[in-house]
PDB file of C-alpha atoms in Angstrom:
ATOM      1  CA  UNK A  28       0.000   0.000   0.000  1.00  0.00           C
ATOM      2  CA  UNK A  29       1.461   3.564  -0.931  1.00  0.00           C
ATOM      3  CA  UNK A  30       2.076   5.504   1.906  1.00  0.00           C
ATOM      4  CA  UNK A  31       0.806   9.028   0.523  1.00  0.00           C
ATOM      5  CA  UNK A  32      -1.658   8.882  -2.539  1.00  0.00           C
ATOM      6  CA  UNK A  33      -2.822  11.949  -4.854  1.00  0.00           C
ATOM      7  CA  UNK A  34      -4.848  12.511  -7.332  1.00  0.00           C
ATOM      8  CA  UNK A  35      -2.370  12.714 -10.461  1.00  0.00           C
ATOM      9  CA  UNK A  36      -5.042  14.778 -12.319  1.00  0.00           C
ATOM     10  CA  UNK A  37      -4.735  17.202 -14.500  1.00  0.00           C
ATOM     11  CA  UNK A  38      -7.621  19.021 -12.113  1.00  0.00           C
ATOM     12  CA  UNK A  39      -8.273  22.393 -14.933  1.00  0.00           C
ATOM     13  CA  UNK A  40     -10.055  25.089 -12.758  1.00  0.00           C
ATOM     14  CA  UNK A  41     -10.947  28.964 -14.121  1.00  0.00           C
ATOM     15  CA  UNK A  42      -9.109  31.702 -13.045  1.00  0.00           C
ATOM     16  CA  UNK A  43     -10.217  33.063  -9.962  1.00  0.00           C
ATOM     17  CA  UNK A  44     -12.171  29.796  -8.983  1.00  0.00           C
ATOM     18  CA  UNK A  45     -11.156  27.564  -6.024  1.00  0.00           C
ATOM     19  CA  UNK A  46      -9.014  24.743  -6.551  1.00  0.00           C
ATOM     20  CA  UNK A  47      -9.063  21.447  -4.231  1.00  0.00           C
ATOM     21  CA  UNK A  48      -6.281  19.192  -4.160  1.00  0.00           C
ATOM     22  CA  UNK A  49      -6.259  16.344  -2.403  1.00  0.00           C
ATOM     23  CA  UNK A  50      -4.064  13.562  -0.439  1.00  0.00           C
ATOM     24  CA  UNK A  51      -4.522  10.333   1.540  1.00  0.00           C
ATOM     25  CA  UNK A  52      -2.323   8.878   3.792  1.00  0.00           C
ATOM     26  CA  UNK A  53      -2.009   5.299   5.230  1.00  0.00           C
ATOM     27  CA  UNK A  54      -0.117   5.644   8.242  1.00  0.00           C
ATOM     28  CA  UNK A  55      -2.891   6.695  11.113  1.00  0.00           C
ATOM     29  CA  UNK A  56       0.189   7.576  13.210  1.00  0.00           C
ATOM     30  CA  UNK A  57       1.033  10.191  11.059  1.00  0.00           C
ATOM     31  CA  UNK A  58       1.295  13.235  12.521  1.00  0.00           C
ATOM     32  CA  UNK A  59       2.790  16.036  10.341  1.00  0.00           C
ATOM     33  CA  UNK A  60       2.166  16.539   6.634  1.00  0.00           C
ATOM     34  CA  UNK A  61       3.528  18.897   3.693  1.00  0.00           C
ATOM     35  CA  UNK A  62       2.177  20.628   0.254  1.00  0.00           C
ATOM     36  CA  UNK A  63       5.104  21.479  -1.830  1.00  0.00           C
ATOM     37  CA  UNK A  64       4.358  23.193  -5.260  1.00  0.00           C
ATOM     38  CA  UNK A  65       6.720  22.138  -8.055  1.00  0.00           C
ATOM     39  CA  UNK A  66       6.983  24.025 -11.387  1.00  0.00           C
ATOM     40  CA  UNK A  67       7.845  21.984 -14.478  1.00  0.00           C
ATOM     41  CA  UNK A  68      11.382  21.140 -14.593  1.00  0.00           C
ATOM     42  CA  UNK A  69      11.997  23.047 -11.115  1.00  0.00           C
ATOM     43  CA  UNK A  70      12.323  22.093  -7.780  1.00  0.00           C
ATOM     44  CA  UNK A  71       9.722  21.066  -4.907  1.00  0.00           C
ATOM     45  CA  UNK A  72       8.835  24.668  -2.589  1.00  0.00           C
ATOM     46  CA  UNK A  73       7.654  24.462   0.299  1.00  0.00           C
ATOM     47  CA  UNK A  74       3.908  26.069   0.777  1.00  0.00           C
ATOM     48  CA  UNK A  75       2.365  24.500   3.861  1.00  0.00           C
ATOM     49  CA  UNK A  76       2.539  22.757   6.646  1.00  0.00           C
ATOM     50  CA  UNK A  77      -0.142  21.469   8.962  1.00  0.00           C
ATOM     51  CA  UNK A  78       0.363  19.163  12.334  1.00  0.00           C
ATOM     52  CA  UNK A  79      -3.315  19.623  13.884  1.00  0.00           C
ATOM     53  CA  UNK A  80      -6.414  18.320  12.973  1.00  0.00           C
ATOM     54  CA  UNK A  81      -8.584  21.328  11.101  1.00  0.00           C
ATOM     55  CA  UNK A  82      -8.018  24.179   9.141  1.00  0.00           C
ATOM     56  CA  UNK A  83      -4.477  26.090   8.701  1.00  0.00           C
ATOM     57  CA  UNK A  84      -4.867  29.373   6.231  1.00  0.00           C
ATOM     58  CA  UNK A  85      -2.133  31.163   4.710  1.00  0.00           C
ATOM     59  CA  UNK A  86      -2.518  34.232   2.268  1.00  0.00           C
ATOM     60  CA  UNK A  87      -4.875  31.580  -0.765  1.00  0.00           C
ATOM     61  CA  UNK A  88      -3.902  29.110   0.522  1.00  0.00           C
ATOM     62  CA  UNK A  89      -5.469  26.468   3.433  1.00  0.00           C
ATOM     63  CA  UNK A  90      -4.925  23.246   4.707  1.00  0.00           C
ATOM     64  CA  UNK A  91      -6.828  21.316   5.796  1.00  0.00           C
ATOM     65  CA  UNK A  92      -6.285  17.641   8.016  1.00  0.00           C
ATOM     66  CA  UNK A  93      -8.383  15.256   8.975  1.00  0.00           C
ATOM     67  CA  UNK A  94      -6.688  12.438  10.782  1.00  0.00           C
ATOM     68  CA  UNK A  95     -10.092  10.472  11.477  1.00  0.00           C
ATOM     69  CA  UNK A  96     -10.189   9.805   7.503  1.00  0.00           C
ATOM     70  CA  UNK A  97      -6.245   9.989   6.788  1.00  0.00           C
ATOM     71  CA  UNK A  98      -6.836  12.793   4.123  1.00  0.00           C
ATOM     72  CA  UNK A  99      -5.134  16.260   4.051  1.00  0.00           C
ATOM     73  CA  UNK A 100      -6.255  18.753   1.133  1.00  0.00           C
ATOM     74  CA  UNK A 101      -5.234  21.832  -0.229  1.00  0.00           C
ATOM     75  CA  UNK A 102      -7.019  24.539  -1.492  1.00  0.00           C
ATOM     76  CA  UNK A 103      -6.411  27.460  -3.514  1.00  0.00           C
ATOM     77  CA  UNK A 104      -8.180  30.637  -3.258  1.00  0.00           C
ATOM     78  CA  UNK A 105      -8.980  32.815  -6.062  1.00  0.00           C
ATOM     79  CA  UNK A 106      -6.414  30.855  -8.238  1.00  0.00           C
ATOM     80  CA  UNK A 107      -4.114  32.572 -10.865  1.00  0.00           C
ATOM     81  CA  UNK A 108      -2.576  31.228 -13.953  1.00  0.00           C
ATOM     82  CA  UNK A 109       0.779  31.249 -12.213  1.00  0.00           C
ATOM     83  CA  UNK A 110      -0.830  28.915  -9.968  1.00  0.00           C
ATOM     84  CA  UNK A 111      -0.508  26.011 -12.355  1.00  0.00           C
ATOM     85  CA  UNK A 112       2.072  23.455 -11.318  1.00  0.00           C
ATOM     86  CA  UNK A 113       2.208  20.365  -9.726  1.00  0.00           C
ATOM     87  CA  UNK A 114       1.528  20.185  -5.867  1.00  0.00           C
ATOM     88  CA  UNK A 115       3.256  17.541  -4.030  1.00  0.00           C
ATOM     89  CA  UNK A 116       2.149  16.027  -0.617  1.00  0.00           C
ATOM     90  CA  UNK A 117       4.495  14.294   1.663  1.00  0.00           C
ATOM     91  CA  UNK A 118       4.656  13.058   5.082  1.00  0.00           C
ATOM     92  CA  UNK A 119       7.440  11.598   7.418  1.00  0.00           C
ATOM     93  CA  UNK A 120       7.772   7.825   6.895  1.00  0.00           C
ATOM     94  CA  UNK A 121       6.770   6.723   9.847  1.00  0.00           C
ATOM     95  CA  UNK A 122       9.415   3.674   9.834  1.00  0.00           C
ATOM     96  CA  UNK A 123      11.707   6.754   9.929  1.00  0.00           C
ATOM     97  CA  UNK A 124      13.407   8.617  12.922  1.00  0.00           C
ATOM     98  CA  UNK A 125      15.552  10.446  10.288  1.00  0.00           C
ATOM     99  CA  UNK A 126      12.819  13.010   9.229  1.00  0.00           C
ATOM    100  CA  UNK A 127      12.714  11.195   5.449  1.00  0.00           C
ATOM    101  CA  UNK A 128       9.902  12.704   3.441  1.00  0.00           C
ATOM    102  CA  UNK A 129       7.194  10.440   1.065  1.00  0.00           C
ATOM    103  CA  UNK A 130       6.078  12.411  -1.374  1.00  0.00           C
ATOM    104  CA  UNK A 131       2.512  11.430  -3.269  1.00  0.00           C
ATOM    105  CA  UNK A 132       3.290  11.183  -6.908  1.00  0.00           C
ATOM    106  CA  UNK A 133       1.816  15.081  -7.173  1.00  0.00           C
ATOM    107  CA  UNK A 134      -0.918  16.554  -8.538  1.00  0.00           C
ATOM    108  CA  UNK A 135      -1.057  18.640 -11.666  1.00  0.00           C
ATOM    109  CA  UNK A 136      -3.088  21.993 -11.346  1.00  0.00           C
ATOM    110  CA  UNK A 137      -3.946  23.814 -14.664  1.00  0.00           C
ATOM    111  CA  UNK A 138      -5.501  27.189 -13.755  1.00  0.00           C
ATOM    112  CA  UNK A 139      -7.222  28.677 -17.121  1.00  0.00           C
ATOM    113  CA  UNK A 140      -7.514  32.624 -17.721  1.00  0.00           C
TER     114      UNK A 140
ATOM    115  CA  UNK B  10      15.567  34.970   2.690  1.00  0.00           C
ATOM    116  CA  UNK B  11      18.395  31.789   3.257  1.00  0.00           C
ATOM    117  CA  UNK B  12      18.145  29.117   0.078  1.00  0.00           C
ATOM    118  CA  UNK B  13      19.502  26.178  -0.358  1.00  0.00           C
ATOM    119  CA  UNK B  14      22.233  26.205  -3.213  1.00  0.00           C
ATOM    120  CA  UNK B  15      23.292  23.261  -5.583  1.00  0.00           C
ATOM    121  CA  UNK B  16      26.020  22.802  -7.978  1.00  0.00           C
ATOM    122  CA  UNK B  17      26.062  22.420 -11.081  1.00  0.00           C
ATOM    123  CA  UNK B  18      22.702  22.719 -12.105  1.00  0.00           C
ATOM    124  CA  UNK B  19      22.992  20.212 -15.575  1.00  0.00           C
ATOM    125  CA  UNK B  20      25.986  17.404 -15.710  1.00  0.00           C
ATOM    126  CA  UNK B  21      26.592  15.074 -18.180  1.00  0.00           C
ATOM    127  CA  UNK B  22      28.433  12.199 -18.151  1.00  0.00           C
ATOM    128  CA  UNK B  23      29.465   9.087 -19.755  1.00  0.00           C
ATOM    129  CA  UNK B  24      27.959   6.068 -18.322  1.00  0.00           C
ATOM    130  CA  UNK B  25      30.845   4.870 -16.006  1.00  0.00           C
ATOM    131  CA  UNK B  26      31.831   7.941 -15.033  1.00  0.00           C
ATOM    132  CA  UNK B  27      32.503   9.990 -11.586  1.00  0.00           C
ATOM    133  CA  UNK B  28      30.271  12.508 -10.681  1.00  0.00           C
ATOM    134  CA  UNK B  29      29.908  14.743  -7.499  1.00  0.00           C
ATOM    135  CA  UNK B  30      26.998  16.907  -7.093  1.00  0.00           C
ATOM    136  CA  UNK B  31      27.476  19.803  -4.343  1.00  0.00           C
ATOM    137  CA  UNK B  32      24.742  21.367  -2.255  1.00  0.00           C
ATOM    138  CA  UNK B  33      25.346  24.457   0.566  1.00  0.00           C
ATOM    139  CA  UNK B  34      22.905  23.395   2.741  1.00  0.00           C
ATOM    140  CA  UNK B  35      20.813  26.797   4.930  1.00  0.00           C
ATOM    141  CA  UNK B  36      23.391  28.230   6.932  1.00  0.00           C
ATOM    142  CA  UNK B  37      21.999  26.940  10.762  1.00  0.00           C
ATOM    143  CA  UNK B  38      20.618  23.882   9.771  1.00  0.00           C
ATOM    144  CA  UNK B  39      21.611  20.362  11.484  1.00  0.00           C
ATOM    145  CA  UNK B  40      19.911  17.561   9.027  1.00  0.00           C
ATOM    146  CA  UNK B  41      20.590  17.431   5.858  1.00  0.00           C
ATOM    147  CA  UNK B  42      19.173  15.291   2.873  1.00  0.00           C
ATOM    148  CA  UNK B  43      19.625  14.009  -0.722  1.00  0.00           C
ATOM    149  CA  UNK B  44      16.421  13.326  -3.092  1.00  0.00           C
ATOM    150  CA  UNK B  45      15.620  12.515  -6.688  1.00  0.00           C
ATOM    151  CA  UNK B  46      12.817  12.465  -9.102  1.00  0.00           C
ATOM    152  CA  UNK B  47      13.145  10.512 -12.454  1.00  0.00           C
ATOM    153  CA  UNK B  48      11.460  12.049 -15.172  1.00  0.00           C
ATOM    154  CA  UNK B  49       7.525  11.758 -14.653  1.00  0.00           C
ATOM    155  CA  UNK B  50       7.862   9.945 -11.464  1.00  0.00           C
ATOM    156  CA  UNK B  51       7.600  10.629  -7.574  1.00  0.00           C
ATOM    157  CA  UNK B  52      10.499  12.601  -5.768  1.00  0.00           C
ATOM    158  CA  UNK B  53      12.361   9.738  -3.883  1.00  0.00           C
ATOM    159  CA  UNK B  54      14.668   9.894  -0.792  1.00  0.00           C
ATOM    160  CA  UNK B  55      18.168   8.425  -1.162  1.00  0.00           C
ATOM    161  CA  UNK B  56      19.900   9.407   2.262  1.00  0.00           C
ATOM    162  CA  UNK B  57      19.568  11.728   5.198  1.00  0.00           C
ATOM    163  CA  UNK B  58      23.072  12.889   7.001  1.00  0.00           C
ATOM    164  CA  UNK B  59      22.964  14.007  10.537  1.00  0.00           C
ATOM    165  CA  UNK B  60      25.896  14.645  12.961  1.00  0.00           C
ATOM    166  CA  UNK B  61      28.266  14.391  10.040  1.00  0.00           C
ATOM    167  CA  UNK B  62      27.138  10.649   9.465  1.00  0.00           C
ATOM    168  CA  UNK B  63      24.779   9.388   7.346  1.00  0.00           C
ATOM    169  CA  UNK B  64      20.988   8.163   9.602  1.00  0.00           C
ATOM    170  CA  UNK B  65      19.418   6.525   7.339  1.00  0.00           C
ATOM    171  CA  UNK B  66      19.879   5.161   3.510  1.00  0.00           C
ATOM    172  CA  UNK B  67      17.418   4.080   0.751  1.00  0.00           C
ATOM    173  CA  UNK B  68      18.002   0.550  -1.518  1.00  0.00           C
ATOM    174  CA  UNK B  69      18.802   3.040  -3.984  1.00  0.00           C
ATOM    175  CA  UNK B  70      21.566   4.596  -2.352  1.00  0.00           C
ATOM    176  CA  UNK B  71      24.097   1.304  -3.137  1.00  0.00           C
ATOM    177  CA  UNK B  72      27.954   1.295  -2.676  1.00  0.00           C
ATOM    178  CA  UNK B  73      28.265   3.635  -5.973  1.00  0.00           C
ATOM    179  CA  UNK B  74      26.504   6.015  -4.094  1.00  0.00           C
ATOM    180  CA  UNK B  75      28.569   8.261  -0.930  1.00  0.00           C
ATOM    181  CA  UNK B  76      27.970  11.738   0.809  1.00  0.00           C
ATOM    182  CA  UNK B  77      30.383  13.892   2.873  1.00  0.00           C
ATOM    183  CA  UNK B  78      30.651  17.782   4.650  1.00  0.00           C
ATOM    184  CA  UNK B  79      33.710  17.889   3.908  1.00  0.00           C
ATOM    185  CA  UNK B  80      33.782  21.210   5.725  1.00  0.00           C
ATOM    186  CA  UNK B  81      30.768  23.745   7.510  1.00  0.00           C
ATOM    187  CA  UNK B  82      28.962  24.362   4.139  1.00  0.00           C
ATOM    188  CA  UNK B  83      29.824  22.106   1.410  1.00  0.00           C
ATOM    189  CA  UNK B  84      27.452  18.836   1.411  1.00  0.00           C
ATOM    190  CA  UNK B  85      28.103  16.455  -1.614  1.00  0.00           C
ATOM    191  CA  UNK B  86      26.730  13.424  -3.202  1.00  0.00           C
ATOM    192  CA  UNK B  87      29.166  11.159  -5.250  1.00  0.00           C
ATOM    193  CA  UNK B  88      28.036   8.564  -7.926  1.00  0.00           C
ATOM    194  CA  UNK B  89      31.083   6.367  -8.496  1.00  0.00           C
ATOM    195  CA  UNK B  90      30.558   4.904 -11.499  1.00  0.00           C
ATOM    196  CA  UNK B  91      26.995   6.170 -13.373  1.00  0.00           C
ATOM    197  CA  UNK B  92      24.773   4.432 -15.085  1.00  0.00           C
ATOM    198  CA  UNK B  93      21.974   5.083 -17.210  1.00  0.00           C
ATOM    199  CA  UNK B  94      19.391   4.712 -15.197  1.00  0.00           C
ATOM    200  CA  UNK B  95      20.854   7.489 -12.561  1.00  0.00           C
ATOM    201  CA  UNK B  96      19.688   9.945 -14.727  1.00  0.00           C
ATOM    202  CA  UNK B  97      17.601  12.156 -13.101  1.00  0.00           C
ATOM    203  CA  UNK B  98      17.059  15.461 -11.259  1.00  0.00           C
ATOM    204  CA  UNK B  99      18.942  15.094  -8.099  1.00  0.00           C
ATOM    205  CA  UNK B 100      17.792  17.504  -4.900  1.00  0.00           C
ATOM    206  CA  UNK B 101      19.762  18.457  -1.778  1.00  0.00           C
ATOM    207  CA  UNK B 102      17.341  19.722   1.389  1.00  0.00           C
ATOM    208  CA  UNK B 103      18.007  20.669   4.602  1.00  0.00           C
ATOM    209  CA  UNK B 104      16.363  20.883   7.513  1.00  0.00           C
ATOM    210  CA  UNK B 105      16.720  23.419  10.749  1.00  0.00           C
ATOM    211  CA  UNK B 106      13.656  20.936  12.633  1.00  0.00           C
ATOM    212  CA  UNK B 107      14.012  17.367  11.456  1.00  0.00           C
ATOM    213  CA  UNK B 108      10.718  17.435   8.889  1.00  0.00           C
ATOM    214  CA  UNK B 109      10.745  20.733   7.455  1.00  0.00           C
ATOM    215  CA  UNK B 110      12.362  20.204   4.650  1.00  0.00           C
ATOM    216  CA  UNK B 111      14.034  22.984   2.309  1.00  0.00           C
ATOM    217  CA  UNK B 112      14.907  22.237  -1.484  1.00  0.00           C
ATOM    218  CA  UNK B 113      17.877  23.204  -3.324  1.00  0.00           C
ATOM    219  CA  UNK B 114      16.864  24.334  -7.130  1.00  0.00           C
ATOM    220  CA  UNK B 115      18.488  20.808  -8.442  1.00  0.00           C
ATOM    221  CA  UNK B 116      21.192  19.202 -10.450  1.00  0.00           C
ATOM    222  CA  UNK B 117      19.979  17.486 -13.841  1.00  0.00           C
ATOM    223  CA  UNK B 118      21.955  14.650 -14.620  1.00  0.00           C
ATOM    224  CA  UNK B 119      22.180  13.314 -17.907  1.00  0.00           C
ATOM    225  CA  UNK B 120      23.871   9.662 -18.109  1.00  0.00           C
ATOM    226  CA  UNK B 121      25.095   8.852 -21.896  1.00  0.00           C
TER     227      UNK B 121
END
């Protein structure tokens, strides 16, 4: 079973819409988790992190974890045309003390004008 | 704002070949890291180096593979002897806390 799973789309949303991304997890011990954006041929950047069950909101952007179903999301606020990348989720391996990141295999995000 | 750096950012080699790969890690952190993605496919740990040792190491990372700080800044990755199928984007991160993981911008490695 992979340990983080997304979506590998493409998920095509207008500009100025909101975009959802999601990820599942299969560790329920897991206890932090990561949304990296990664342009085409660049590397991953960091956007978010979220530890707590809930919301976390940052400028567009807001996490969101729910442990109870092992799914974190992203979403996008008011989404631009530079907006379109691939987002990747990760989350310490859990057979890790090391700090290793799993990364889901991304999603791609096409934001239309 | 600190970054990650990473040297060079395109190599290519002949198969066989030596290559070293150089990262300069964020100035204060303590764990440092070495990814890579494949074209198309996931971003995949190889090794994470704490304490000037190496923690933990993937199945990828095999005896062709070695890292070393060889001083406060520099933190390398070696590939003894290439093959084609270690072609791929190659990423040094750091990390200040153990998880949150910086990226450097990549090297691109091209095996012939």
């Amino acid at each position: 079973q992979k340990e983080v799973e997304q979506n590998s789309g493409p998920l095509s949303v207008p500009e100025g819409a909101i975009a959802s991304l999601n990820c599942t997890y299969s560790d329920r011990g897991s206890q932090s988790f990561f949304w990296y954006r990664q342009y085409s041929g660049k590397s991953p950047e960091l956007i978010m992190s979220i530890y707590s069950n809930g919301d976390k909101e940052d400028g567009r952007f807001t996490a969101q974890l729910n442990k109870a179903s092992q799914y974190v999301s992203l979403l996008i606020r008011d989404s631009q045309p530079s907006d379109s990348a691939t987002y990747l989720c990760a989350a310490p391996a859990r057979s890790s003390n090391t700090g290793k990141l799993i990364f889901g295999q991304g999603t791609t995000l096409q934001v239309k004008p | 704002e600190p970054e990650v750096t990473q040297t060079p950012s395109h190599q290519v080699t002949q198969m066989g070949q030596e290559v070293i790969l150089r990262c300069v890690p964020i100035s204060n952190h303590l764990y440092f890291y070495w990814y890579r993605q494949i074209l198309g496919q996931k971003v995949e740990f190889l090794v994470s180096f704490y304490n000037n040792e190496i923690s933990e190491k993937s199945e990828i990372f095999d005896d062709q593979f070695s890292v070393e700080r060889p001083d406060g800044s520099n933190f390398t990755l070696k590939i003894r002897s290439t093959k084609l199928e270690d072609s791929a984007m190659y990423f040094c991160a750091s990390s200040g806390l153990k998880e949150t993981q910086y990226f450097g911008p990549g090297t691109r490695l091209l095996v012939l």
